[in-house]
Each structure stands twice: as C-alpha cells, then as structure tokens.
Amino acid sequence: MPTTDTPGSRGSLGSRGSGFASASVPRHLARGALGFGSLIAAFALVPVFGPVTLLLAPVGVVALRGCPMCWAIGLAETVSRGRLRRECTEGRCELKPVAR
C-alpha cells in the first residue's frame, strides 16, 4: 500500500527520530559544548586536581546523551527536522525535501 508522510504526521522524519534531536540547533550545540568540555576536563585536570575530576565524565556522557556519536546523530536530526519527508511507493522508500 503506497503511503506518503506529510510534514506534520507522526511518520515523517521531521517529527519522528531516534530521540537524539534537540529543540533547536543552538541548544544542541550548547549540550555538545557542555558534554565535550566536561569529558575533556575530566581527564585533562587529573594531574592537577586528582582523580576527583573524573566525576565530570558522567556529566559529559549525560549531556551527550550517551556518546559523541549519539550527539552527532542528534545534530543531524536537529538540523534536518522538518526539512525531509519519507515517501514510500511500490515497496521503495525515498527521502524527499519538504516543499515550503
């Protein structure tokens, strides 16, 4: 059965994703800065402040929602949100830009 997802439907890629996208690109970049900054600081500050700085690592992991790759996937989802739609016809699905 052929289906076409509209930009506002639950099946469109713009409204549905794997759950890594943020509400806006600046918010996502801020999460990345916090996450990467915390991870870098956790290991770079060990010689200065000792192993207690490793407590920053979980903060970084939570900010990145699991891993740096998860953050990168979320960035792609956030940027493409509402700009692509999935169109399936005759058992073949394609991504197409949303007409604005």
Tab-separated table of C-alpha atoms in Angstrom:
chain	number	residue	atom	x	y	z
A	1	MET	CA	0.000	0.000	0.000
A	2	PRO	CA	1.596	3.318	-1.038
A	3	THR	CA	1.951	5.909	1.678
A	4	THR	CA	3.248	9.436	1.786
A	5	ASP	CA	4.229	11.055	5.034
A	6	THR	CA	3.248	14.668	5.376
A	7	PRO	CA	5.499	17.084	7.291
A	8	GLY	CA	3.229	17.170	10.330
A	9	SER	CA	2.356	13.481	10.528
A	10	ARG	CA	3.772	11.109	13.112
A	11	GLY	CA	5.527	9.127	10.397
A	12	SER	CA	7.544	11.971	8.936
A	13	LEU	CA	11.240	12.142	9.643
A	14	GLY	CA	10.812	15.739	10.704
A	15	SER	CA	8.632	14.901	13.681
A	16	ARG	CA	9.935	11.444	14.437
A	17	GLY	CA	13.517	10.445	15.026
A	18	SER	CA	15.573	8.191	17.192
A	19	GLY	CA	15.214	10.602	20.109
A	20	PHE	CA	18.601	12.299	19.972
A	21	ALA	CA	17.450	15.595	18.429
A	22	SER	CA	17.129	18.767	20.488
A	23	ALA	CA	14.535	21.519	20.293
A	24	SER	CA	16.928	23.837	18.423
A	25	VAL	CA	20.398	23.867	16.898
A	26	PRO	CA	21.802	26.370	19.442
A	27	ARG	CA	20.515	24.193	22.309
A	28	HIS	CA	22.104	21.125	20.733
A	29	LEU	CA	25.426	22.923	20.261
A	30	ALA	CA	25.305	24.074	23.897
A	31	ARG	CA	24.782	20.459	25.002
A	32	GLY	CA	27.773	19.479	22.865
A	33	ALA	CA	29.960	22.183	24.386
A	34	LEU	CA	28.965	21.097	27.895
A	35	GLY	CA	29.417	17.405	27.106
A	36	PHE	CA	32.735	17.603	25.284
A	37	GLY	CA	34.032	20.205	27.730
A	38	SER	CA	33.184	18.009	30.713
A	39	LEU	CA	34.780	14.927	29.156
A	40	ILE	CA	37.954	16.794	28.231
A	41	ALA	CA	38.173	18.473	31.644
A	42	ALA	CA	37.582	15.150	33.423
A	43	PHE	CA	40.792	13.704	32.024
A	44	ALA	CA	42.896	16.833	31.472
A	45	LEU	CA	42.554	18.014	35.075
A	46	VAL	CA	43.517	14.693	36.706
A	47	PRO	CA	47.203	15.723	37.115
A	48	VAL	CA	46.167	18.997	38.769
A	49	PHE	CA	43.216	18.030	40.990
A	50	GLY	CA	43.497	14.243	41.165
A	51	PRO	CA	41.001	11.505	40.392
A	52	VAL	CA	38.076	13.527	41.774
A	53	THR	CA	37.868	15.300	38.409
A	54	LEU	CA	36.744	12.021	36.846
A	55	LEU	CA	33.341	12.814	38.355
A	56	LEU	CA	32.914	15.207	35.430
A	57	ALA	CA	32.870	12.281	32.964
A	58	PRO	CA	29.275	11.187	33.763
A	59	VAL	CA	28.149	14.815	33.329
A	60	GLY	CA	29.654	14.791	29.840
A	61	VAL	CA	28.111	11.455	28.951
A	62	VAL	CA	24.656	12.603	30.072
A	63	ALA	CA	24.979	15.892	28.167
A	64	LEU	CA	25.939	13.992	25.015
A	65	ARG	CA	23.098	11.506	25.642
A	66	GLY	CA	25.363	8.510	25.713
A	67	CYS	CA	28.330	9.068	23.441
A	68	PRO	CA	29.853	11.542	20.978
A	69	MET	CA	28.322	9.631	18.060
A	70	CYS	CA	24.875	9.903	19.670
A	71	TRP	CA	25.383	13.658	19.856
A	72	ALA	CA	26.427	13.807	16.187
A	73	ILE	CA	23.345	11.817	15.139
A	74	GLY	CA	21.212	14.188	17.178
A	75	LEU	CA	22.827	17.180	15.473
A	76	ALA	CA	21.947	15.755	12.056
A	77	GLU	CA	18.371	15.090	13.227
A	78	THR	CA	18.052	18.582	14.675
A	79	VAL	CA	19.314	20.253	11.504
A	80	SER	CA	17.135	18.164	9.173
A	81	ARG	CA	13.995	18.286	11.330
A	82	GLY	CA	11.066	19.350	9.183
A	83	ARG	CA	13.124	19.516	6.001
A	84	LEU	CA	12.823	15.918	4.796
A	85	ARG	CA	9.936	13.529	4.351
A	86	ARG	CA	9.824	9.845	3.609
A	87	GLU	CA	7.760	8.797	0.615
A	88	CYS	CA	7.081	5.102	0.042
A	89	THR	CA	5.618	3.799	-3.207
A	90	GLU	CA	5.628	0.284	-4.609
A	91	GLY	CA	7.767	-1.044	-1.769
A	92	ARG	CA	10.509	1.558	-2.280
A	93	CYS	CA	11.071	4.448	0.133
A	94	GLU	CA	12.867	7.695	-0.618
A	95	LEU	CA	13.739	10.844	1.292
A	96	LYS	CA	12.488	13.985	-0.383
A	97	PRO	CA	12.696	17.641	0.598
A	98	VAL	CA	9.543	19.206	2.001
A	99	ALA	CA	8.083	21.871	-0.275
A	100	ARG	CA	7.813	25.163	1.570
